[in-house]
Coordinates of C-alpha atoms in Angstrom, one line a residue:
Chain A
X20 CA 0.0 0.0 0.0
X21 CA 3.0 2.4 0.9
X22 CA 4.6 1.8 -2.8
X23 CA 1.2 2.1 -4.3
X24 CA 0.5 5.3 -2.4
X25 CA 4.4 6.9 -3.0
X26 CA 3.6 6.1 -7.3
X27 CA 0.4 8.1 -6.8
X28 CA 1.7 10.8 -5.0
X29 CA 4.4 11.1 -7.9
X30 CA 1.8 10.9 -10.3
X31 CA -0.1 13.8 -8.6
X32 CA 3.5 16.0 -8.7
X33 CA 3.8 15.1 -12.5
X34 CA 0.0 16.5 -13.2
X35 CA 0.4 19.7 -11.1
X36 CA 3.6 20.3 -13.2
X37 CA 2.8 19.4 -16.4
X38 CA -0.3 22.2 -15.9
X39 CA -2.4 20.0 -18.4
X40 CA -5.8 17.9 -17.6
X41 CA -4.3 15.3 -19.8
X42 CA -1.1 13.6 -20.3
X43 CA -0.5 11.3 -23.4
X44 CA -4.5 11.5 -23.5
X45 CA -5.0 10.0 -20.6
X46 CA -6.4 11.7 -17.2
X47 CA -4.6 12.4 -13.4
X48 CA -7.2 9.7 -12.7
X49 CA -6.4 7.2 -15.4
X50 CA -2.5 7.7 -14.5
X51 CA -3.6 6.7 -10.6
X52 CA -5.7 3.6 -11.5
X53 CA -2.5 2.0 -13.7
X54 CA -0.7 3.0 -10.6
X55 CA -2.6 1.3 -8.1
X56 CA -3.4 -1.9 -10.4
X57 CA 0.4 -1.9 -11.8
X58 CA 1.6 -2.5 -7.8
X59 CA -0.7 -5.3 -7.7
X60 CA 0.2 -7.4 -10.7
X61 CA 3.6 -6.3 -10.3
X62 CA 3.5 -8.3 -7.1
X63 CA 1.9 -11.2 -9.0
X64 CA 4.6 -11.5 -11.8
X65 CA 7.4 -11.2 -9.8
X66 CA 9.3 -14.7 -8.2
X67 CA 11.7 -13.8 -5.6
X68 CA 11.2 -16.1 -2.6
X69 CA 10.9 -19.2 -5.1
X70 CA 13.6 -18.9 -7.3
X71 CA 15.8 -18.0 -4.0
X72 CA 14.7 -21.2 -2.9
X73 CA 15.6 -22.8 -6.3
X74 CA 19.1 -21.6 -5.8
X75 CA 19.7 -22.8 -2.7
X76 CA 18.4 -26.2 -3.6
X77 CA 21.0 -26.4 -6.3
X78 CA 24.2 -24.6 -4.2
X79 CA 23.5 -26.8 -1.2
X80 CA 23.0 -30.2 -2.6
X81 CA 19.4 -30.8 -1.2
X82 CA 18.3 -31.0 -4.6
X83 CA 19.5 -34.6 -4.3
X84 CA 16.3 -35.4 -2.9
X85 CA 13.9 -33.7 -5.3
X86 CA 15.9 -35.4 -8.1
X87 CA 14.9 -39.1 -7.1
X88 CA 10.8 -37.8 -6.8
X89 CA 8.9 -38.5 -9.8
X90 CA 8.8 -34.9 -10.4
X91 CA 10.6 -32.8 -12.0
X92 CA 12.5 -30.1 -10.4
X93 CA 11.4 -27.6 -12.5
X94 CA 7.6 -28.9 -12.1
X95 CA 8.3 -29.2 -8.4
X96 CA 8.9 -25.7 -7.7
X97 CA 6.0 -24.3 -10.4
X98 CA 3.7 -26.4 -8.7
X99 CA 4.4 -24.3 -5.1
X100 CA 4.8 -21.2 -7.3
X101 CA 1.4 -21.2 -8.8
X102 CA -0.3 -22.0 -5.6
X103 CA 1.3 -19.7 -4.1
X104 CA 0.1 -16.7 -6.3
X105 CA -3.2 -17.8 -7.0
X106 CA -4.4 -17.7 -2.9
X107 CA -2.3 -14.2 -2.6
X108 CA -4.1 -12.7 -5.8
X109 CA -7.5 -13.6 -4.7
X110 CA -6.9 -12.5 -1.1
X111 CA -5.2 -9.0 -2.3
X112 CA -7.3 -8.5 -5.3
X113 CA -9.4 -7.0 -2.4
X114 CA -7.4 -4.0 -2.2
X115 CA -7.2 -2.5 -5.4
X116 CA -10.6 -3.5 -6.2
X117 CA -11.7 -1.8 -2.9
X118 CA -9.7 1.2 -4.0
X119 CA -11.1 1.5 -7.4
X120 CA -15.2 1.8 -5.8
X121 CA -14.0 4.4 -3.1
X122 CA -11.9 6.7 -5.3
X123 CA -13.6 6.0 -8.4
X124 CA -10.7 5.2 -10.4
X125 CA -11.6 4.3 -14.2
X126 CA -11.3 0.2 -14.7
X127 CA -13.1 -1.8 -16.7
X128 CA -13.2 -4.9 -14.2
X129 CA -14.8 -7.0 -16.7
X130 CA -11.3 -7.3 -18.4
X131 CA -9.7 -8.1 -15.3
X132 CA -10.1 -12.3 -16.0
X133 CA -8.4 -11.9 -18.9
X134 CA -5.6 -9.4 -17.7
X135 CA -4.6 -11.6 -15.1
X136 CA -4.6 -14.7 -17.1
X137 CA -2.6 -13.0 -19.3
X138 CA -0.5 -12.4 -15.9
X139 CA -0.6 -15.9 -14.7
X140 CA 0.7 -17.1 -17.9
X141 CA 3.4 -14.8 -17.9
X142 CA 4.5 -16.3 -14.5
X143 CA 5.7 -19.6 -16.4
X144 CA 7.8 -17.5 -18.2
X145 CA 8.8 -16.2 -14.9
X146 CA 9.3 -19.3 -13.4
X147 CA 11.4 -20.7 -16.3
X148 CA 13.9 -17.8 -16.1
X149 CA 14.1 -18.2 -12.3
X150 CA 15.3 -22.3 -13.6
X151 CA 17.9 -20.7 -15.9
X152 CA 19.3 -19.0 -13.1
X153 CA 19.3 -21.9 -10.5
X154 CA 21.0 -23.7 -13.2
X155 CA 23.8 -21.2 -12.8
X156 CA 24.2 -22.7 -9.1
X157 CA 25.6 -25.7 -10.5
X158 CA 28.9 -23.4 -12.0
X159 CA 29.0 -20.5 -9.1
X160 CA 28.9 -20.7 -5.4
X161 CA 27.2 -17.6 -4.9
X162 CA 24.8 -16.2 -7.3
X163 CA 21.8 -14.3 -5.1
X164 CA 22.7 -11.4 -6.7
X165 CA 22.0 -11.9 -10.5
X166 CA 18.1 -12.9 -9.1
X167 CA 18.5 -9.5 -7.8
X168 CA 19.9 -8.4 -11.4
X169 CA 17.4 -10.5 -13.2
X170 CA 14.1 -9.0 -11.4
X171 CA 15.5 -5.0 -11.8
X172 CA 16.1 -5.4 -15.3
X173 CA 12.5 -7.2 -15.8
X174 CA 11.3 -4.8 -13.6
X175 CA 12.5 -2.1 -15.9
X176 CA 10.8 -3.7 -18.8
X177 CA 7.3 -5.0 -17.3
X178 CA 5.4 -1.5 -16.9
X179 CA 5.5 -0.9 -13.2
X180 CA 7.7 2.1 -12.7
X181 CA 5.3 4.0 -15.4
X182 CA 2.9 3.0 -18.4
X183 CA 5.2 1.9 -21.6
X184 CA 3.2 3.4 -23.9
X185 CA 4.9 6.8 -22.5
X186 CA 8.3 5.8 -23.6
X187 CA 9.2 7.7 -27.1
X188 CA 9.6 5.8 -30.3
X189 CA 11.1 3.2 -31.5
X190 CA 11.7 2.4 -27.6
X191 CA 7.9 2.3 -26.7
X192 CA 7.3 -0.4 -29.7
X193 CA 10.0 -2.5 -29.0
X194 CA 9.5 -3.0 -25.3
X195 CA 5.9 -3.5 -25.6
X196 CA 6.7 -6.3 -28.1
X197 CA 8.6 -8.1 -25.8
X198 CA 7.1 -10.6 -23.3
X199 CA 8.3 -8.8 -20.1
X200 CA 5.4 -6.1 -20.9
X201 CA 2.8 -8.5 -19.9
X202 CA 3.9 -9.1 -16.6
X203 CA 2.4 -5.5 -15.4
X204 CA 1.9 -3.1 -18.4
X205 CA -0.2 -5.2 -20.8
X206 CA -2.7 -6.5 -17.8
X207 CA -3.4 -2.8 -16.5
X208 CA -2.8 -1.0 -19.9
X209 CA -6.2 -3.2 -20.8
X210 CA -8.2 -3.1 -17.5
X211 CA -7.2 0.8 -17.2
X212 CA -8.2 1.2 -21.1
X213 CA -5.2 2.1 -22.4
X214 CA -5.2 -0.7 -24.9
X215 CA -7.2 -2.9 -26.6
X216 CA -7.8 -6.9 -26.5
X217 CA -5.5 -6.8 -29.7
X218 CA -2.4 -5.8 -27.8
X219 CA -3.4 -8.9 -25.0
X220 CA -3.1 -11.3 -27.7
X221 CA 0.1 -10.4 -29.1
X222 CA 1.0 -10.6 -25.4
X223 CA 0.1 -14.1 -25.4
X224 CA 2.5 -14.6 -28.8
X225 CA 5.1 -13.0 -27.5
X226 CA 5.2 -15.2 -24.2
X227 CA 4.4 -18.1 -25.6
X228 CA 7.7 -17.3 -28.2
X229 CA 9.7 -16.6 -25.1
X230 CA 8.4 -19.8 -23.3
X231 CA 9.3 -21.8 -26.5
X232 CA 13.3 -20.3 -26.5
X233 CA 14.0 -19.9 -23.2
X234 CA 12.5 -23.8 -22.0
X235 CA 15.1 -24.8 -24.9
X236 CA 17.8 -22.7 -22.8
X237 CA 16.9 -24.3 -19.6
X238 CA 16.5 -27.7 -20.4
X239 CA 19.8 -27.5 -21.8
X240 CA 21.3 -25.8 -19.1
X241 CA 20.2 -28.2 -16.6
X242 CA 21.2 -31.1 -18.8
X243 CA 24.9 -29.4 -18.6
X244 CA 24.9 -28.7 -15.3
X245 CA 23.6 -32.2 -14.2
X246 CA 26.6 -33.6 -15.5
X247 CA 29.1 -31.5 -13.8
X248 CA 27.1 -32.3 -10.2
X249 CA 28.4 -34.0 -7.4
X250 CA 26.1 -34.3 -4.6
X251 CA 27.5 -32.8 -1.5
X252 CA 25.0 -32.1 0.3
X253 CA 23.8 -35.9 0.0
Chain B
X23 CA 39.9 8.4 24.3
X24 CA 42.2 9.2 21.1
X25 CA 43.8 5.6 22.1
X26 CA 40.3 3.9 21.9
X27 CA 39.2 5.6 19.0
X28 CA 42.6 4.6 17.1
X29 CA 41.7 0.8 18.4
X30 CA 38.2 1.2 16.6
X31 CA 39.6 2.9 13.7
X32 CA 42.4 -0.4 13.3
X33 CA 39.9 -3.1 14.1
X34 CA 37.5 -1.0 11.1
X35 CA 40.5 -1.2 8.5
X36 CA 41.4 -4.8 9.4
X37 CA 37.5 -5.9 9.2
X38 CA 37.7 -4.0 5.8
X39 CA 40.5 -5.6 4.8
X40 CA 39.2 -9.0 5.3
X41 CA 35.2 -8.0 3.9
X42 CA 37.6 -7.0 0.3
X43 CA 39.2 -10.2 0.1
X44 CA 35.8 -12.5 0.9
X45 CA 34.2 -10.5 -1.6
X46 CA 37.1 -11.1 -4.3
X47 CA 36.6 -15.2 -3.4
X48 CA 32.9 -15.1 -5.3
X49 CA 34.0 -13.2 -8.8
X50 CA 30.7 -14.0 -10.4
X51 CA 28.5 -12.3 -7.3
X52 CA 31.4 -9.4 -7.2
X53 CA 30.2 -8.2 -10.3
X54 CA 27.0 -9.4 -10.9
X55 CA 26.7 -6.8 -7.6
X56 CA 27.5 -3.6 -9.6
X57 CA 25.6 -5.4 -12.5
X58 CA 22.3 -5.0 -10.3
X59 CA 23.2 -1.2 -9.1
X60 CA 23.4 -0.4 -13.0
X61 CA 19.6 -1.7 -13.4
X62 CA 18.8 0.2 -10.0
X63 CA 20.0 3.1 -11.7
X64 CA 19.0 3.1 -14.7
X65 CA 15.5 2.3 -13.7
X66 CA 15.5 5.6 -11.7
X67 CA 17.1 7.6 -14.6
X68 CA 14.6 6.5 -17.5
X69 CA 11.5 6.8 -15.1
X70 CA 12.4 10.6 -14.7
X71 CA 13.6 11.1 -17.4
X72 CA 10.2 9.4 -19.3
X73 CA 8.1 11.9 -16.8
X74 CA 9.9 15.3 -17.6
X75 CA 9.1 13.9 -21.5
X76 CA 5.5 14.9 -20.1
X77 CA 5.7 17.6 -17.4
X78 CA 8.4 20.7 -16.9
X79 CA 8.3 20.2 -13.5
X80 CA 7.8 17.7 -10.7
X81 CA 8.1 19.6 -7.2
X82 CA 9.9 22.1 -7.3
X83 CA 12.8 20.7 -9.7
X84 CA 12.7 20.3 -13.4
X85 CA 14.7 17.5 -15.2
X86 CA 18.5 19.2 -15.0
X87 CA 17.8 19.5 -11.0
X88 CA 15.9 16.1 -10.9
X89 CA 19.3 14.7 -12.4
X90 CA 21.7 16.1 -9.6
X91 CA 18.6 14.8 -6.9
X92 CA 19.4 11.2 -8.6
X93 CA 23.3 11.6 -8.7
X94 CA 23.1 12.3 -5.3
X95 CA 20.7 9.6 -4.3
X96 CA 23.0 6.8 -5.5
X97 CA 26.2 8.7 -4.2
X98 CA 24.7 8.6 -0.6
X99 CA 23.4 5.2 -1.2
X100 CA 26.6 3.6 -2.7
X101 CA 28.4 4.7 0.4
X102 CA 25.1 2.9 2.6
X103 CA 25.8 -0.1 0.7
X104 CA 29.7 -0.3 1.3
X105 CA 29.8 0.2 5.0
X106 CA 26.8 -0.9 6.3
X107 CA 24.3 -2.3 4.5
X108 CA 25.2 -5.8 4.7
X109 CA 26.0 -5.6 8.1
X110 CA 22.5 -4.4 9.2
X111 CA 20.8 -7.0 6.2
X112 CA 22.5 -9.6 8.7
X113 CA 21.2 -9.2 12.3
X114 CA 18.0 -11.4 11.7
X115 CA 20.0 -14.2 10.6
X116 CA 22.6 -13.5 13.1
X117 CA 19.9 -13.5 16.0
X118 CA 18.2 -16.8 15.1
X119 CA 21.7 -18.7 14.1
X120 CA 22.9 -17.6 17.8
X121 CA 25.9 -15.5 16.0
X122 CA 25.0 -12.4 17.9
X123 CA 26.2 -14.3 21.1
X124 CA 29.9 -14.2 19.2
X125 CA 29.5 -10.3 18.9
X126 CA 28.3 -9.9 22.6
X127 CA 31.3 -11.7 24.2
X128 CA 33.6 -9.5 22.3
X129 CA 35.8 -6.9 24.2
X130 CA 34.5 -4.5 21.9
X131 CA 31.1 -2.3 21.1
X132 CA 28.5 -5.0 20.2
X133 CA 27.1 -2.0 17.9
X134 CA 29.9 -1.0 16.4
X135 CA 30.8 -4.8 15.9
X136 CA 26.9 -5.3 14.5
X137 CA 26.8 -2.3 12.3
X138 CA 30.6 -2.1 10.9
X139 CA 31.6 -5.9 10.8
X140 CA 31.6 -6.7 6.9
X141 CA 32.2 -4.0 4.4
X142 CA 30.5 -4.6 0.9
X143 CA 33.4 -3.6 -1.5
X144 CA 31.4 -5.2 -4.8
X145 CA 29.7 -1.5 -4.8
X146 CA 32.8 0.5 -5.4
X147 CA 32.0 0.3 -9.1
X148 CA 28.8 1.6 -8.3
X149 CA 30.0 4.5 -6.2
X150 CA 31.6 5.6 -9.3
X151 CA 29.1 5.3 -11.9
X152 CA 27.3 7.3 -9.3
X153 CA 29.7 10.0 -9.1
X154 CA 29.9 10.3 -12.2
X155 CA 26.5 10.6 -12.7
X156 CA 26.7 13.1 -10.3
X157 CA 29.3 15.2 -11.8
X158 CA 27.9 15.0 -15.6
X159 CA 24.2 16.3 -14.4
X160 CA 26.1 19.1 -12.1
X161 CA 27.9 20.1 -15.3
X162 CA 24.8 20.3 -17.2
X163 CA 23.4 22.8 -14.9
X164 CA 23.7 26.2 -15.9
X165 CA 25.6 29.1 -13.7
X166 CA 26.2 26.3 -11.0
X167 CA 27.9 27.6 -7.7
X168 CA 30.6 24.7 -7.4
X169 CA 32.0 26.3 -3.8
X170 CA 28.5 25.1 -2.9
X171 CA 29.6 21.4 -3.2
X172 CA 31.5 22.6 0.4
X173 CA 28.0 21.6 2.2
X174 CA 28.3 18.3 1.5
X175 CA 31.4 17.1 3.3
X176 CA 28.6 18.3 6.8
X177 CA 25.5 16.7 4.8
X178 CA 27.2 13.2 3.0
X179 CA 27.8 11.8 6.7
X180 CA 25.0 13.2 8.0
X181 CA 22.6 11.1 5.8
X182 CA 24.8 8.5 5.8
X183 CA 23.7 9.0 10.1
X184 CA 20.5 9.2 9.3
X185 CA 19.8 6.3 6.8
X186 CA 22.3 4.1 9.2
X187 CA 20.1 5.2 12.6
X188 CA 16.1 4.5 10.9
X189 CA 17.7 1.2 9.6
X190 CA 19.4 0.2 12.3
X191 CA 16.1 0.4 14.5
X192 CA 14.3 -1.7 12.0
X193 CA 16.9 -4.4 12.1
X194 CA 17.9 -4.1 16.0
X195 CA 13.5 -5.1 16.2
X196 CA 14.9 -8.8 15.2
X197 CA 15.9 -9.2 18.7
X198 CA 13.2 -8.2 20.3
X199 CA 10.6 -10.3 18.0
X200 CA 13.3 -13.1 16.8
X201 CA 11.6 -13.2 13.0
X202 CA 11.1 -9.2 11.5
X203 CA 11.5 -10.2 8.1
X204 CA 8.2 -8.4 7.4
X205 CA 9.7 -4.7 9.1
X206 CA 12.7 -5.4 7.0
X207 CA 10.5 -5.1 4.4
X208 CA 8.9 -2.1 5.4
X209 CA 12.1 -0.4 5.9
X210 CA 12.9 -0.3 2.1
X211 CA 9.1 0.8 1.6
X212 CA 9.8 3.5 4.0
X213 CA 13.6 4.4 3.0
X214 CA 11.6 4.8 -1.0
X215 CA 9.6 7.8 0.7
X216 CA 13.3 9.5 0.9
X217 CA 14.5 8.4 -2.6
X218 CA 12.0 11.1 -4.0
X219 CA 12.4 14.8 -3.9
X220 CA 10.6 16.3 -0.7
X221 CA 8.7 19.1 -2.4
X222 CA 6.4 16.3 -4.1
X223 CA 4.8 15.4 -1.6
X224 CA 1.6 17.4 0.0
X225 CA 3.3 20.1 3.1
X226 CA 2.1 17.5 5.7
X227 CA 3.7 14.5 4.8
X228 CA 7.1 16.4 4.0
X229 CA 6.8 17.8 7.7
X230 CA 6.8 14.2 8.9
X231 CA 9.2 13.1 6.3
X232 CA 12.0 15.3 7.7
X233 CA 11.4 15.2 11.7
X234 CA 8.9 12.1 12.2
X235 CA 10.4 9.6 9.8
X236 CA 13.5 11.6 8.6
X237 CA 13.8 10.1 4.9
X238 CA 13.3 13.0 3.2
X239 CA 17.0 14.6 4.9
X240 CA 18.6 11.5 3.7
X241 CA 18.4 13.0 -0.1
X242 CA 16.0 16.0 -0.4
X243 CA 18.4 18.3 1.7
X244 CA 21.9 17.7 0.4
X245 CA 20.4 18.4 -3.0
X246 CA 19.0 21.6 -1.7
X247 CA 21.5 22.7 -0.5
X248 CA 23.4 22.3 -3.8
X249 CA 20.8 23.8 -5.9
X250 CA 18.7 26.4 -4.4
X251 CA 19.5 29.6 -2.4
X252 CA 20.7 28.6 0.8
X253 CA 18.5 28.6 4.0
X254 CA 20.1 28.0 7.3
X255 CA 16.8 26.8 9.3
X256 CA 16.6 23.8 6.5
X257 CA 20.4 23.3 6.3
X258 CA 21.5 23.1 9.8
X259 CA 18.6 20.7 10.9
X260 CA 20.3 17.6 10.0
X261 CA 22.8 18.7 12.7
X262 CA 20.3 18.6 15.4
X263 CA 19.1 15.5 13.9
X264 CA 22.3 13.0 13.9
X265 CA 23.1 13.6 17.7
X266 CA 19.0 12.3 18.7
X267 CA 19.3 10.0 16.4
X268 CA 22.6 8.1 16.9
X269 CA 21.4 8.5 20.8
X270 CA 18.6 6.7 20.1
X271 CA 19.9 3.7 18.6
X272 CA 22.4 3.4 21.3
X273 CA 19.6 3.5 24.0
X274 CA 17.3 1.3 21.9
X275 CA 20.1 -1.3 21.5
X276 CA 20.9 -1.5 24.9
X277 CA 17.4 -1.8 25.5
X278 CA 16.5 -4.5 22.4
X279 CA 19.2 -6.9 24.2
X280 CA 16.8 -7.0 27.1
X281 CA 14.8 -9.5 24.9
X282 CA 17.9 -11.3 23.8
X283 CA 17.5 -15.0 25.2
X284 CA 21.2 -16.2 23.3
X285 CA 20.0 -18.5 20.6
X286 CA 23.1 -20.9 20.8
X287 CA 22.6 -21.4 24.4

């Protein structure tokens, strides 16, 4: 609530400077409705505590004992993801919806299904990453930071620190195309109607692409790093 | 007194020393460290730098004084990061793992030993992208006063004080309630309040911004006192502010080791 409330108190700055009703041709209140639904899915497409966990599995050598389930490590470890995010976005979803009824904020909350579908599915993309970078555990003894790395520079990209579509061309086209903007920008771009259902599908596409290359990536990875285990921590 | 301050001084280089040579042992973390300070920078930069695209001002500042507010931001924070950060990221751990009992039977300061212990040399690279930063959005601000740059040898260590004080009190709560990884987390929530310009927000949150919950001095007055007229009142107040505040984490770690029950024991 603190972050949401510092990102509308910025937003309220910007609109007293910029002396205009409007910005980009959208409203003070449109700008504090993506800010309020951006810290939300934000908190959805983000894996911090999992891939951490991941990590650590790898660098200590308790991995030993996921190896032998009839699971697969990466499946393991989506499996507690998912249900992880799916009973905190029902319980928080509260919030912002809350917030939208008393401040009136403008969102169309018969989008929001599909917006945080399109979230959810991003969060295999998410979680895939996150195995690409416990892979690295298998080579390095100490890699926390380059999560830390990873989730700045897809924080960058996803939408949360302001909309995309505000970026200048060729910049804003690019980084909408890629998959990263459906973590947060697509999703509240389309509930907050800054886009239409067109833009959502290429999201899907463009995760989907990036699921396709980086599961390639991973499953090679892991493959590689297998082979240069030992199992110290058996 | 010069004798004991010259043993703390030593027993600082010597626990630097030893932090710079541990950090060298993990190459890949080393720099994947400044790797993650470039992102943390660069997400700042292009999010003002997106918004001034849109608006002249935000505050009071426009984009070349919003520059030097950022330069100065990561300058003060770099120098967080190196010689204390880490230390003060630790004391959970070190409560539940029983390693504060280590620090405690030590003939020395169990605060200086807490807050001072590990040094965090990976950020060096980052303390000079930040100066640098710093300098280049100085150098793009017309008619600058440079002699004014004299303020911050009082104001760098005096939000260095103030950063290290609010933080410490966060992290010194993990002995009094064992597990506080949740008011860890509300510390960065609360440190973000400072790592925007103080004349955003509405007159009564910046009032409790710079005496209640003094974020907003961390930043918000060094860069003042670089870019507008100076006004002694606003200047001089983080002087009044580092004695209470550095008293207060002494009293409240003397009185958070009440609670301490020695988890080894």
């Amino acid at each position: 609530m603190l972050t949401t409330g510092i990102e509308i108190l910025l937003w309220v700055a910007v609109f007293k400077g910029a002396k205009s009703a409007t910005i980009a041709g959208f409203s003070e209140a449109n700008y504090l409705s993506y800010a309020l639904w951006s810290a939300f899915f934000a908190r959805i497409a983000t894996s911090w505590m999992y891939e951490f966990k991941m990590v650590e599995e790898v660098s200590s050598g308790s991995i030993n004992s996921i190896i032998v389930r009839p699971m697969s490590f990466y499946e393991y470890y989506l499996s507690q993801l998912m249900g992880y995010k799916v009973v905190t976005t029902f319980i928080s979803l509260i919030i912002p919806i809350a917030a939208v009824f008393i401040f009136d904020l403008p969102t169309d909350l018969s989008r929001l299904p599909l917006a945080t579908l399109l979230c959810f599915y991003y969060l295999f993309l998410v979680h895939t990453i996150s195995f690409i970078i416990s892979t690295m555990a298998f080579h390095f003894t100490k890699i926390s930071s380059l999560t830390v790395a990873k989730n700045l520079f897809m924080w960058i990209l996803m939408g949360e620190l302001f909309p995309l579509d505000l970026l200048p061309e060729p910049y804003k086209t690019w980084v909408i195309s890629l998959p990263f903007a459906s973590g947060t920008f697509t999703p509240v771009a389309y509930i907050t109607g800054r886009i239409g259902l067109q833009t959502v599908i290429e999201g899907f596409m463009s995760v989907t692409i990036g699921l396709v290359v980086l599961n390639l990536i991973g499953a090679y990875l892991w493959r590689r790093g297998l082979n240069t285990y030992v199992g110290t921590g058996a | 007194m010069i004798k004991t301050l010259k043993k703390y001084f030593l027993l600082y280089l010597a626990m630097f020393k030893a932090s710079f040579i541990a950090d060298l042992e993990y190459r890949a973390n080393f720099f994947s460290r400044i790797l993650t300070d470039v992102f943390w920078y660069i997400a700042q930069i292009i999010t003002f730098e997106v918004l001034y695209q849109h608006t002249e001002k935000i505050g009071d500042w426009n984009v070349k004084e919003m520059r030097v507010f950022l330069g100065l931001l990561f300058v003060i924070d770099a120098f967080y990061m190196i010689i204390i950060h880490e230390n003060l990221e630790n004391i959970t751990e070190k409560v539940r793992k029983g390693d504060l009992d280590l620090l405690l039977a030590k003939p020395v300061n169990s605060q200086f030993m807490l807050t001072l212990q590990k040094a965090n040399t990976a950020i060096f690279g980052n303390l000079l992208l930040g100066s640098s930063w710093l300098i280049y959005s100085l150098m793009g601000l017309e008619g600058f006063n440079y002699a004014r740059l004299l303020w911050l040898i009082i104001l760098f260590p005096c939000s260095l004080i103030v950063i290290y004080s609010m933080r410490f009190m966060f992290s010194a709560s993990a002995v009094i309630f064992t597990r506080s990884e949740n008011l860890q987390f509300l510390w960065w929530q609360v440190y973000r309040l400072g790592m925007r310009p103080d004349s955003m927000y509405t007159p009564y949150v910046k009032y409790v911004l710079l005496t209640l919950i003094p974020v907003g001095v961390i930043v918000s007055i060094p860069a003042r006192a670089l870019l507008n007229p100076p006004n002694l009142t606003y200047l001089l107040w983080p002087l009044i502010l580092v004695p209470l505040l550095l008293y207060g984490t002494h009293r409240f770690w003397n009185f958070a080791l009440k609670f301490y029950s020695s988890a080894s024991s």
